[in-house]
Amino acid sequence: MLRRVGLSPSLANRYPHAFSGGQRQRVNIARALITNPRLVIADEAVSALDVSVRAQVLNLLRDLQEELGHTYLFISHDMSVVESICDRVAVMYLGKIVELSDTDAIYRNPQHPYTEALLSAVPRPDPKLRDSSRRIRLSDDFPDPANPPSGCFFHTRCPYADGEACTEIRPALRELKPGHAAACHHSEDLKLAGVLDIGIPKAGDLGAEGEPSTIRSEATVK
């Protein structure tokens, strides 16, 4: 298993402090996969790694998935990482799913205002282009997760909140298009900006190589 994750078996007796951050993550991946699980839950699996090491680990995760045939439940705040590895995305706000669809549909045609704001917050790697992107800045009025507001949980920060429906009625997660669901009262009336409108970096900007895996992966964006 150490060989599968790109490490020499001779390193098996080393203490954790003797490994680099990327090597430690490879050890963690080996430990998670050694029992040949069907499902692997990866919570912020690459958030502590620099960009080049992150790309290597993501490539490794994809290669192992193709070889072993398991599914990832990938939890992350990094939308670029999610796009690069996941086939399907669930966007969460205050512990509730607010949008669920295939990755391409989420990124190109978001149906919930929170998803649109998340996409706009992804930094652009080219400094010359950063001012041209449309960053959506949400209100700092973040509600208490233990005591969420009435109605739509997102209405205290939503730029599109309007009327009693948003403040009093909690929207259900409903299918708007085949395979694409959102929990918003106004989804049909809103034209929200996707990656082509905002201009966020694509997965290739991470330095990752290879095509996305055809084996199913799912992500939860918090």
Tab-separated table of C-alpha atoms in Angstrom:
chain	number	residue	atom	x	y	z
A	1	MET	CA	0.000	0.000	0.000
A	2	LEU	CA	2.914	2.362	0.639
A	3	ARG	CA	4.127	1.687	-2.888
A	4	ARG	CA	0.657	2.414	-4.250
A	5	VAL	CA	0.690	5.884	-2.681
A	6	GLY	CA	4.209	6.643	-3.933
A	7	LEU	CA	6.246	5.879	-0.797
A	8	SER	CA	9.007	3.348	-0.184
A	9	PRO	CA	8.153	0.496	2.216
A	10	SER	CA	11.469	1.248	3.922
A	11	LEU	CA	9.786	4.340	5.445
A	12	ALA	CA	7.238	2.273	7.378
A	13	ASN	CA	9.062	2.593	10.725
A	14	ARG	CA	9.554	6.364	10.586
A	15	TYR	CA	7.875	8.630	13.109
A	16	PRO	CA	5.373	11.213	11.794
A	17	HIS	CA	7.718	14.190	12.340
A	18	ALA	CA	10.190	12.640	9.876
A	19	PHE	CA	7.726	13.012	6.961
A	20	SER	CA	6.855	16.092	4.950
A	21	GLY	CA	3.247	17.306	4.839
A	22	GLY	CA	2.659	15.654	1.478
A	23	GLN	CA	4.208	12.385	2.653
A	24	ARG	CA	2.034	12.369	5.772
A	25	GLN	CA	-1.041	12.795	3.633
A	26	ARG	CA	0.059	9.850	1.478
A	27	VAL	CA	0.438	7.757	4.648
A	28	ASN	CA	-3.095	8.766	5.690
A	29	ILE	CA	-4.415	7.757	2.269
A	30	ALA	CA	-2.661	4.371	2.559
A	31	ARG	CA	-4.203	3.795	6.000
A	32	ALA	CA	-7.664	4.716	4.731
A	33	LEU	CA	-7.493	2.407	1.707
A	34	ILE	CA	-5.679	-0.621	3.118
A	35	THR	CA	-8.962	-2.308	4.111
A	36	ASN	CA	-10.315	-1.800	0.553
A	37	PRO	CA	-13.356	0.292	1.558
A	38	ARG	CA	-16.228	1.101	-0.816
A	39	LEU	CA	-16.546	4.656	0.573
A	40	VAL	CA	-13.784	7.042	1.686
A	41	ILE	CA	-14.712	10.258	3.515
A	42	ALA	CA	-12.068	12.929	2.872
A	43	ASP	CA	-12.604	16.011	5.076
A	44	GLU	CA	-10.419	18.936	3.880
A	45	ALA	CA	-7.919	16.344	2.652
A	46	VAL	CA	-5.595	18.795	0.864
A	47	SER	CA	-6.324	22.128	2.570
A	48	ALA	CA	-3.023	22.186	4.487
A	49	LEU	CA	-0.862	21.478	1.420
A	50	ASP	CA	0.739	23.964	-0.959
A	51	VAL	CA	-0.512	24.127	-4.538
A	52	SER	CA	2.059	21.823	-6.170
A	53	VAL	CA	1.776	19.108	-3.488
A	54	ARG	CA	-2.012	19.489	-3.525
A	55	ALA	CA	-2.078	18.727	-7.257
A	56	GLN	CA	0.066	15.617	-6.733
A	57	VAL	CA	-2.214	14.308	-3.977
A	58	LEU	CA	-5.346	14.966	-6.046
A	59	ASN	CA	-3.807	13.080	-8.959
A	60	LEU	CA	-2.993	10.215	-6.597
A	61	LEU	CA	-6.570	10.125	-5.276
A	62	ARG	CA	-7.937	9.956	-8.820
A	63	ASP	CA	-5.503	7.203	-9.835
A	64	LEU	CA	-6.332	5.123	-6.743
A	65	GLN	CA	-10.047	5.538	-7.376
A	66	GLU	CA	-9.694	4.240	-10.918
A	67	GLU	CA	-7.597	1.314	-9.675
A	68	LEU	CA	-9.682	0.333	-6.642
A	69	GLY	CA	-13.169	1.477	-7.672
A	70	HIS	CA	-14.231	3.218	-4.449
A	71	THR	CA	-16.311	6.403	-3.981
A	72	TYR	CA	-15.086	9.594	-2.292
A	73	LEU	CA	-17.241	11.836	-0.148
A	74	PHE	CA	-15.038	14.909	-0.446
A	75	ILE	CA	-15.670	17.753	2.037
A	76	SER	CA	-13.985	21.055	1.219
A	77	HIS	CA	-14.224	24.852	1.213
A	78	ASP	CA	-12.043	25.049	-1.914
A	79	MET	CA	-14.269	25.173	-4.982
A	80	SER	CA	-11.350	24.692	-7.396
A	81	VAL	CA	-10.354	21.460	-5.646
A	82	VAL	CA	-13.953	20.241	-5.639
A	83	GLU	CA	-14.244	20.903	-9.374
A	84	SER	CA	-11.043	19.019	-10.121
A	85	ILE	CA	-11.965	15.756	-8.402
A	86	CYS	CA	-15.740	15.471	-7.963
A	87	ASP	CA	-18.507	14.360	-10.299
A	88	ARG	CA	-21.376	15.589	-8.144
A	89	VAL	CA	-21.630	18.435	-5.614
A	90	ALA	CA	-23.852	19.225	-2.635
A	91	VAL	CA	-23.555	22.832	-1.424
A	92	MET	CA	-24.362	23.260	2.285
A	93	TYR	CA	-25.281	26.272	4.395
A	94	LEU	CA	-25.786	26.032	8.178
A	95	GLY	CA	-25.772	22.251	7.904
A	96	LYS	CA	-28.480	22.038	5.223
A	97	ILE	CA	-28.054	21.160	1.550
A	98	VAL	CA	-29.077	24.191	-0.522
A	99	GLU	CA	-28.059	22.903	-3.960
A	100	LEU	CA	-27.304	19.493	-5.435
A	101	SER	CA	-26.294	18.584	-8.980
A	102	ASP	CA	-23.528	17.384	-11.266
A	103	THR	CA	-20.342	19.410	-10.923
A	104	ASP	CA	-20.513	20.966	-14.372
A	105	ALA	CA	-24.102	22.152	-13.829
A	106	ILE	CA	-23.252	23.641	-10.421
A	107	TYR	CA	-20.281	25.576	-11.784
A	108	ARG	CA	-21.834	26.748	-15.041
A	109	ASN	CA	-25.410	27.303	-13.975
A	110	PRO	CA	-25.824	27.722	-10.192
A	111	GLN	CA	-29.398	27.827	-8.915
A	112	HIS	CA	-28.828	29.118	-5.362
A	113	PRO	CA	-27.451	32.564	-4.365
A	114	TYR	CA	-25.026	31.018	-1.861
A	115	THR	CA	-23.484	28.856	-4.590
A	116	GLU	CA	-23.062	31.942	-6.763
A	117	ALA	CA	-21.288	33.759	-3.919
A	118	LEU	CA	-18.985	30.789	-3.280
A	119	LEU	CA	-17.994	30.643	-6.946
A	120	SER	CA	-17.271	34.363	-7.037
A	121	ALA	CA	-14.940	34.070	-4.018
A	122	VAL	CA	-12.476	31.697	-5.710
A	123	PRO	CA	-9.242	33.707	-6.197
A	124	ARG	CA	-7.882	34.139	-9.720
A	125	PRO	CA	-4.237	33.078	-10.186
A	126	ASP	CA	-3.428	35.917	-12.626
A	127	PRO	CA	-3.126	39.234	-10.688
A	128	LYS	CA	-3.931	41.204	-13.856
A	129	LEU	CA	-7.350	39.584	-14.088
A	130	ARG	CA	-8.409	39.771	-10.441
A	131	ASP	CA	-10.112	43.158	-10.729
A	132	SER	CA	-12.168	41.922	-13.692
A	133	SER	CA	-13.851	39.149	-11.729
A	134	ARG	CA	-17.197	39.870	-10.076
A	135	ARG	CA	-16.784	39.151	-6.370
A	136	ILE	CA	-20.059	38.902	-4.463
A	137	ARG	CA	-19.513	40.155	-0.923
A	138	LEU	CA	-22.089	38.833	1.509
A	139	SER	CA	-23.278	40.546	4.661
A	140	ASP	CA	-21.365	39.771	7.866
A	141	ASP	CA	-24.681	39.032	9.586
A	142	PHE	CA	-23.884	35.344	10.023
A	143	PRO	CA	-26.614	33.620	12.052
A	144	ASP	CA	-26.032	31.303	14.996
A	145	PRO	CA	-26.048	27.715	13.622
A	146	ALA	CA	-27.561	26.546	16.925
A	147	ASN	CA	-30.402	29.052	16.546
A	148	PRO	CA	-30.934	29.576	12.798
A	149	PRO	CA	-33.311	32.263	11.527
A	150	SER	CA	-36.854	31.575	10.460
A	151	GLY	CA	-37.656	30.993	6.837
A	152	CYS	CA	-34.691	30.533	4.523
A	153	PHE	CA	-31.527	30.205	6.616
A	154	PHE	CA	-29.646	32.295	4.047
A	155	HIS	CA	-32.050	35.253	3.919
A	156	THR	CA	-30.054	37.373	6.411
A	157	ARG	CA	-27.152	37.485	3.930
A	158	CYS	CA	-28.854	36.914	0.589
A	159	PRO	CA	-28.712	39.806	-1.910
A	160	TYR	CA	-31.914	38.506	-3.531
A	161	ALA	CA	-34.045	38.042	-0.372
A	162	ASP	CA	-37.465	39.550	-0.991
A	163	GLY	CA	-40.683	39.469	0.938
A	164	GLU	CA	-42.343	37.257	3.484
A	165	ALA	CA	-41.578	33.996	1.692
A	166	CYS	CA	-37.836	34.336	2.332
A	167	THR	CA	-38.166	35.394	5.974
A	168	GLU	CA	-41.029	33.122	7.050
A	169	ILE	CA	-41.139	30.001	4.838
A	170	ARG	CA	-38.277	27.521	4.753
A	171	PRO	CA	-37.665	26.496	1.130
A	172	ALA	CA	-37.613	22.791	0.357
A	173	LEU	CA	-34.841	21.226	-1.695
A	174	ARG	CA	-36.679	20.702	-4.995
A	175	GLU	CA	-35.701	19.543	-8.440
A	176	LEU	CA	-35.605	22.474	-10.861
A	177	LYS	CA	-34.109	20.554	-13.779
A	178	PRO	CA	-33.418	16.832	-14.179
A	179	GLY	CA	-30.751	15.993	-11.615
A	180	HIS	CA	-30.417	19.599	-10.382
A	181	ALA	CA	-32.097	20.587	-7.092
A	182	ALA	CA	-31.978	23.814	-5.055
A	183	ALA	CA	-33.621	25.184	-1.919
A	184	CYS	CA	-34.566	28.724	-2.985
A	185	HIS	CA	-37.981	30.341	-3.440
A	186	HIS	CA	-36.775	32.433	-6.385
A	187	SER	CA	-34.546	30.050	-8.350
A	188	GLU	CA	-36.762	30.141	-11.441
A	189	ASP	CA	-36.663	33.961	-11.517
A	190	LEU	CA	-32.935	34.486	-10.882
A	191	LYS	CA	-30.164	34.473	-13.465
A	192	LEU	CA	-27.124	33.654	-11.345
A	193	ALA	CA	-23.525	33.929	-12.525
A	194	GLY	CA	-21.554	30.732	-13.164
A	195	VAL	CA	-17.863	30.223	-13.867
A	196	LEU	CA	-18.093	31.548	-17.419
A	197	ASP	CA	-19.674	34.792	-16.172
A	198	ILE	CA	-17.405	35.269	-13.152
A	199	GLY	CA	-14.178	33.952	-14.658
A	200	ILE	CA	-12.905	31.732	-11.843
A	201	PRO	CA	-9.908	29.458	-12.513
A	202	LYS	CA	-10.595	26.047	-13.947
A	203	ALA	CA	-9.198	22.865	-12.409
A	204	GLY	CA	-6.216	22.979	-14.767
A	205	ASP	CA	-4.984	26.086	-12.994
A	206	LEU	CA	-4.206	23.894	-9.976
A	207	GLY	CA	-1.507	22.161	-11.956
A	208	ALA	CA	-3.327	18.822	-11.848
A	209	GLU	CA	-2.897	16.547	-14.840
A	210	GLY	CA	-5.237	14.050	-16.461
A	211	GLU	CA	-8.935	13.920	-17.181
A	212	PRO	CA	-11.584	13.767	-14.425
A	213	SER	CA	-12.374	10.257	-13.279
A	214	THR	CA	-15.473	8.586	-14.649
A	215	ILE	CA	-15.903	6.736	-11.346
A	216	ARG	CA	-18.398	8.464	-9.109
A	217	SER	CA	-17.194	10.979	-6.519
A	218	GLU	CA	-19.346	13.289	-4.466
A	219	ALA	CA	-18.526	16.490	-2.653
A	220	THR	CA	-20.016	18.504	0.146
A	221	VAL	CA	-19.078	22.178	0.123
A	222	LYS	CA	-19.521	23.804	3.506
